[in-house]
């Protein structure tokens, strides 16, 4: 049979002059990403082809090949889909399709019917293509519906087993399928970056000016305009290519690892080394590196928000099979690459790797759309477009006025060209990307790794900072402080093993524990596990318990971990023993007896009340409290957490980090609300919050999260901004809290380091993970990683986030003001009949000398000292409102007035000649350069006692540019090109004096505006 839709796919040679390269146009792949990928894969499989790249957006295919092995005509013939030779065969089999399916990657699996391109197979075999080339020669087809096949049949189809694959088979499959890696996002080439500099509206306006110059006989002017455009493009290329390299490093957090079963043993391998058929070992914190079919699960939950948008963790089950049409979000028997296991344990067999995974397909579709602009880049692009249209309108107006005043067409066009050149903001397109990239680099030097570009802008707008307690507010250095047994509490260091109650409690802590005992090279004992679990085992060891022997005698046979909605961990051990540890209220509710002086006795109301009182007392002192219980099981009895024997309470301390009270004051001064979200009991959370100064005014408002599930969403939205502490919070409730704050209009940053923080980290406007102690899942899902684990670094990140936006605004404000001054000066001269103060070439010189270089210097302006003393930036407010644009226009008017005054003085003294224009040229240049000093801040003036942080780039740029300006005035060859004349020392005194007057006038205006804002409380 033949596919009808393929008939439109006919390759046409567009360019083949370069040996070994051919560019083809294929209408059938235009705007069809699946067809583009299929044709690309087919091209790569052809003999002699080194590389192929298809673009669905343009319908183009670029093929690189060995001319000694193949030819352009052979490639076109082989790719011509729809020719009579392409036949598709249907092969019907009974039972699972094994090695043939693996080799061919057949199109579909429906009632054991497989569709295979037999011609492509024959061609690959006839040319001696290696086995790895066979799948690439096939059409890119969807994966079989693995969730609709039983786990047993999936293993059989993939020729795997619960014992995993052998080393030889793993090697063969890796050779066939390649590494488990997503195709790297294609970054722009150096040539593409340079060409992009020539595609902007400002450059189009300059090109039009050059054409008009040619039409009016100004060939020299047109040539210089072209040179300036090339020079500006070169500067843009240099800065933007460096920015691209910096931004290309975003998101790199090091190699990932995966635990798999190979040859019956559990091993850890690089995630890229996974192959189809590998059996993954899943546990809380596992970040999935491939799509896999679940074959065993025990309370297994996964966060799939990155793939499906489902906010809550989803339970995964090793179901026999599901309906084939089950939506992706409802496939309980599947786990997917990029998602994270949040609870439980299980195993799954890999069914897809690399680009064949669900997330790989999504990335491929996104690649067809292209990269997204940040809000800042979009705003600047729109601003540049508006400036070009405004300038074009003004040019047309000046042209009309010139003609009405009796000027010739050539004179009128020359005036319009001058105005167009003056209006072009050449440096504007590179401001945002350059400033963002430089900001990312500076933040990394301070221990802040930015993984998502949008986070740089969002950091400057953060209004609420949600803090995870453990590892963020506290040091994540747990230690056991007190034990409560038989109605009495003792210091952990005073607990004696000969006390039967203490002995039973310590043994339970050692058994109900996943910490592994290991030996360091020097022979010392190393505890591998979470800080909490390690602290419990360390206590048992210190008090004399032989943990290794105890575990050997009573190994864990079954483990039920803490999960969403259950705050206890239960372990069943050899010898029919059940041990439970966790939240005191839940453990106590499951107990019917208690251990008292070595004997089990009934747990009456008085004993319950005493335990509740002890728990409240310890929690009120800031301790984290765990309860421990056990139960002997009869042979064959079902493991149920009821009728337990309460063994006692364990009080643990995780000390707050030093200096947090001062840090909280810093956040509060920056108008950022600080909120603690923790799973601890209310009393514990409240005590820690007061100790670190979490609330602005001393009063800590707390909400017990156990009420959130039954709370009306509107009520939660209303309460969330008023609460400083959320206690007893589950992962889904963390997410609900973040969403409630966002729905209330807050920009939220969320810090975390554990697996349970992953959903909230992804949902927050800025997700922040700890670099050292944080889990892999938290780091991979976060937008920002604090490499040194210090919360103080978060203040630095917010400071730089605000400063980066300020730097962009300063650079843009400078460019708009200086370009406005050039427009005003030219328009006033033409409209008033004074003539053109400046020639087009002089204006081009100014735009390169006084726009681009000072703009780049302002882009690396360090944060102002009071940047954390201001409120967060409104993310919805434009960079420049009407009032701001009015002020920028006034600043440009002051520069214009200064240059115009110099021009008129020169005409009075020297007459209407080149010297007058040259003085206006020098005066405007100097005034624009010193305006960079004014643009360093919109709040501080040069005579303030509180000086701005030094930025050596600004004075160096001013001095260097002034030196070039003076050299241009002194060198005859440059004077001839620019059309200037010597102005002498007197002229330079006037020019520099006018520049100083401009700076003082604009600084005075700034001080006046600042005083008015303070008077109105802005």
PDB file of N, CA and C in Angstrom, residues 465-469 473 660-665 667-668 672-678 685-702 723-726 791:
ATOM      1  N   UNK A 465       8.730  35.508  49.642  1.00  0.00           N
ATOM      2  CA  UNK A 465       9.780  34.482  49.637  1.00  0.00           C
ATOM      3  C   UNK A 465       9.344  33.357  50.558  1.00  0.00           C
ATOM      4  N   UNK A 466       9.011  32.203  49.972  1.00  0.00           N
ATOM      5  CA  UNK A 466       8.597  31.037  50.742  1.00  0.00           C
ATOM      6  C   UNK A 466       9.833  30.199  51.045  1.00  0.00           C
ATOM      7  N   UNK A 467      10.051  29.943  52.319  1.00  0.00           N
ATOM      8  CA  UNK A 467      11.271  29.268  52.757  1.00  0.00           C
ATOM      9  C   UNK A 467      10.950  27.897  53.322  1.00  0.00           C
ATOM     10  N   UNK A 468      11.613  26.901  52.799  1.00  0.00           N
ATOM     11  CA  UNK A 468      11.558  25.579  53.414  1.00  0.00           C
ATOM     12  C   UNK A 468      12.409  25.618  54.682  1.00  0.00           C
ATOM     13  N   UNK A 469      11.964  24.973  55.745  1.00  0.00           N
ATOM     14  CA  UNK A 469      12.689  25.080  57.015  1.00  0.00           C
ATOM     15  C   UNK A 469      13.984  24.284  56.991  1.00  0.00           C
ATOM     16  N   UNK A 473      16.296  27.385  56.415  1.00  0.00           N
ATOM     17  CA  UNK A 473      16.336  28.193  57.641  1.00  0.00           C
ATOM     18  C   UNK A 473      17.247  27.522  58.665  1.00  0.00           C
ATOM     19  N   UNK A 660      20.378  34.808  60.717  1.00  0.00           N
ATOM     20  CA  UNK A 660      19.124  34.860  59.980  1.00  0.00           C
ATOM     21  C   UNK A 660      18.261  36.049  60.392  1.00  0.00           C
ATOM     22  N   UNK A 661      18.339  36.494  61.638  1.00  0.00           N
ATOM     23  CA  UNK A 661      17.522  37.630  62.052  1.00  0.00           C
ATOM     24  C   UNK A 661      17.893  38.876  61.257  1.00  0.00           C
ATOM     25  N   UNK A 662      19.199  39.099  61.048  1.00  0.00           N
ATOM     26  CA  UNK A 662      19.633  40.254  60.240  1.00  0.00           C
ATOM     27  C   UNK A 662      19.219  40.072  58.786  1.00  0.00           C
ATOM     28  N   UNK A 663      19.293  38.838  58.279  1.00  0.00           N
ATOM     29  CA  UNK A 663      18.911  38.588  56.895  1.00  0.00           C
ATOM     30  C   UNK A 663      17.419  38.827  56.687  1.00  0.00           C
ATOM     31  N   UNK A 664      16.600  38.390  57.657  1.00  0.00           N
ATOM     32  CA  UNK A 664      15.160  38.628  57.551  1.00  0.00           C
ATOM     33  C   UNK A 664      14.869  40.125  57.533  1.00  0.00           C
ATOM     34  N   UNK A 665      15.609  40.885  58.308  1.00  0.00           N
ATOM     35  CA  UNK A 665      15.436  42.348  58.292  1.00  0.00           C
ATOM     36  C   UNK A 665      15.759  42.908  56.918  1.00  0.00           C
ATOM     37  N   UNK A 667      15.377  41.328  54.010  1.00  0.00           N
ATOM     38  CA  UNK A 667      14.246  41.011  53.140  1.00  0.00           C
ATOM     39  C   UNK A 667      13.063  41.936  53.430  1.00  0.00           C
ATOM     40  N   UNK A 668      12.819  42.178  54.702  1.00  0.00           N
ATOM     41  CA  UNK A 668      11.682  43.032  55.058  1.00  0.00           C
ATOM     42  C   UNK A 668      11.909  44.467  54.610  1.00  0.00           C
ATOM     43  N   UNK A 672       9.822  42.513  51.024  1.00  0.00           N
ATOM     44  CA  UNK A 672       9.567  41.125  50.664  1.00  0.00           C
ATOM     45  C   UNK A 672       9.044  40.396  51.891  1.00  0.00           C
ATOM     46  N   UNK A 673       7.871  39.792  51.762  1.00  0.00           N
ATOM     47  CA  UNK A 673       7.302  39.006  52.858  1.00  0.00           C
ATOM     48  C   UNK A 673       8.006  37.655  52.918  1.00  0.00           C
ATOM     49  N   UNK A 674       8.371  37.240  54.116  1.00  0.00           N
ATOM     50  CA  UNK A 674       9.029  35.943  54.306  1.00  0.00           C
ATOM     51  C   UNK A 674       8.056  34.970  54.950  1.00  0.00           C
ATOM     52  N   UNK A 675       7.965  33.792  54.370  1.00  0.00           N
ATOM     53  CA  UNK A 675       7.007  32.774  54.810  1.00  0.00           C
ATOM     54  C   UNK A 675       7.751  31.454  54.976  1.00  0.00           C
ATOM     55  N   UNK A 676       7.507  30.759  56.077  1.00  0.00           N
ATOM     56  CA  UNK A 676       8.104  29.440  56.296  1.00  0.00           C
ATOM     57  C   UNK A 676       7.047  28.367  56.064  1.00  0.00           C
ATOM     58  N   UNK A 677       7.392  27.381  55.228  1.00  0.00           N
ATOM     59  CA  UNK A 677       6.502  26.257  54.945  1.00  0.00           C
ATOM     60  C   UNK A 677       7.210  24.991  55.401  1.00  0.00           C
ATOM     61  N   UNK A 678       6.623  24.281  56.348  1.00  0.00           N
ATOM     62  CA  UNK A 678       7.312  23.150  56.949  1.00  0.00           C
ATOM     63  C   UNK A 678       6.326  22.043  57.306  1.00  0.00           C
ATOM     64  N   UNK A 685       7.323  24.883  64.643  1.00  0.00           N
ATOM     65  CA  UNK A 685       7.466  25.891  63.591  1.00  0.00           C
ATOM     66  C   UNK A 685       7.353  27.302  64.159  1.00  0.00           C
ATOM     67  N   UNK A 686       6.431  27.522  65.085  1.00  0.00           N
ATOM     68  CA  UNK A 686       6.237  28.845  65.670  1.00  0.00           C
ATOM     69  C   UNK A 686       7.468  29.277  66.452  1.00  0.00           C
ATOM     70  N   UNK A 687       8.041  28.356  67.211  1.00  0.00           N
ATOM     71  CA  UNK A 687       9.224  28.696  68.010  1.00  0.00           C
ATOM     72  C   UNK A 687      10.394  29.085  67.115  1.00  0.00           C
ATOM     73  N   UNK A 688      10.619  28.353  66.038  1.00  0.00           N
ATOM     74  CA  UNK A 688      11.732  28.666  65.129  1.00  0.00           C
ATOM     75  C   UNK A 688      11.479  29.981  64.413  1.00  0.00           C
ATOM     76  N   UNK A 689      10.232  30.220  63.990  1.00  0.00           N
ATOM     77  CA  UNK A 689       9.909  31.467  63.292  1.00  0.00           C
ATOM     78  C   UNK A 689      10.194  32.682  64.162  1.00  0.00           C
ATOM     79  N   UNK A 690       9.840  32.604  65.436  1.00  0.00           N
ATOM     80  CA  UNK A 690      10.103  33.729  66.347  1.00  0.00           C
ATOM     81  C   UNK A 690      11.606  33.911  66.563  1.00  0.00           C
ATOM     82  N   UNK A 691      12.329  32.787  66.623  1.00  0.00           N
ATOM     83  CA  UNK A 691      13.756  32.860  66.898  1.00  0.00           C
ATOM     84  C   UNK A 691      14.512  33.551  65.758  1.00  0.00           C
ATOM     85  N   UNK A 692      14.082  33.345  64.504  1.00  0.00           N
ATOM     86  CA  UNK A 692      14.810  33.918  63.371  1.00  0.00           C
ATOM     87  C   UNK A 692      14.220  35.238  62.888  1.00  0.00           C
ATOM     88  N   UNK A 693      13.158  35.725  63.538  1.00  0.00           N
ATOM     89  CA  UNK A 693      12.572  37.007  63.145  1.00  0.00           C
ATOM     90  C   UNK A 693      11.855  36.955  61.815  1.00  0.00           C
ATOM     91  N   UNK A 694      11.062  35.910  61.613  1.00  0.00           N
ATOM     92  CA  UNK A 694      10.424  35.705  60.319  1.00  0.00           C
ATOM     93  C   UNK A 694       9.381  36.782  60.004  1.00  0.00           C
ATOM     94  N   UNK A 695       8.678  37.270  61.028  1.00  0.00           N
ATOM     95  CA  UNK A 695       7.618  38.261  60.812  1.00  0.00           C
ATOM     96  C   UNK A 695       8.190  39.667  60.882  1.00  0.00           C
ATOM     97  N   UNK A 696       7.595  40.574  60.126  1.00  0.00           N
ATOM     98  CA  UNK A 696       8.093  41.948  60.078  1.00  0.00           C
ATOM     99  C   UNK A 696       7.931  42.658  61.419  1.00  0.00           C
ATOM    100  N   UNK A 697       6.767  42.511  62.035  1.00  0.00           N
ATOM    101  CA  UNK A 697       6.458  43.289  63.237  1.00  0.00           C
ATOM    102  C   UNK A 697       6.474  42.439  64.498  1.00  0.00           C
ATOM    103  N   UNK A 698       7.104  41.284  64.432  1.00  0.00           N
ATOM    104  CA  UNK A 698       7.261  40.464  65.629  1.00  0.00           C
ATOM    105  C   UNK A 698       6.166  39.452  65.851  1.00  0.00           C
ATOM    106  N   UNK A 699       4.958  39.707  65.390  1.00  0.00           N
ATOM    107  CA  UNK A 699       3.858  38.771  65.592  1.00  0.00           C
ATOM    108  C   UNK A 699       3.859  37.725  64.490  1.00  0.00           C
ATOM    109  N   UNK A 700       3.869  36.459  64.869  1.00  0.00           N
ATOM    110  CA  UNK A 700       3.897  35.365  63.906  1.00  0.00           C
ATOM    111  C   UNK A 700       2.498  34.781  63.778  1.00  0.00           C
ATOM    112  N   UNK A 701       1.918  34.881  62.580  1.00  0.00           N
ATOM    113  CA  UNK A 701       0.617  34.276  62.305  1.00  0.00           C
ATOM    114  C   UNK A 701       0.847  32.922  61.653  1.00  0.00           C
ATOM    115  N   UNK A 702       0.237  31.890  62.206  1.00  0.00           N
ATOM    116  CA  UNK A 702       0.484  30.502  61.792  1.00  0.00           C
ATOM    117  C   UNK A 702      -0.811  29.849  61.353  1.00  0.00           C
ATOM    118  N   UNK A 723      -0.230  35.133  56.425  1.00  0.00           N
ATOM    119  CA  UNK A 723       0.353  34.083  57.262  1.00  0.00           C
ATOM    120  C   UNK A 723       1.860  34.048  57.060  1.00  0.00           C
ATOM    121  N   UNK A 724       2.606  33.920  58.166  1.00  0.00           N
ATOM    122  CA  UNK A 724       4.066  33.805  58.081  1.00  0.00           C
ATOM    123  C   UNK A 724       4.553  32.360  58.192  1.00  0.00           C
ATOM    124  N   UNK A 725       3.735  31.481  58.789  1.00  0.00           N
ATOM    125  CA  UNK A 725       4.159  30.096  58.989  1.00  0.00           C
ATOM    126  C   UNK A 725       3.018  29.154  58.616  1.00  0.00           C
ATOM    127  N   UNK A 726       3.324  28.195  57.752  1.00  0.00           N
ATOM    128  CA  UNK A 726       2.411  27.098  57.438  1.00  0.00           C
ATOM    129  C   UNK A 726       3.041  25.834  58.004  1.00  0.00           C
ATOM    130  N   UNK A 791      21.473  31.117  52.650  1.00  0.00           N
ATOM    131  CA  UNK A 791      20.296  31.913  52.343  1.00  0.00           C
ATOM    132  C   UNK A 791      20.679  33.365  52.070  1.00  0.00           C
TER     133      UNK A 791
END
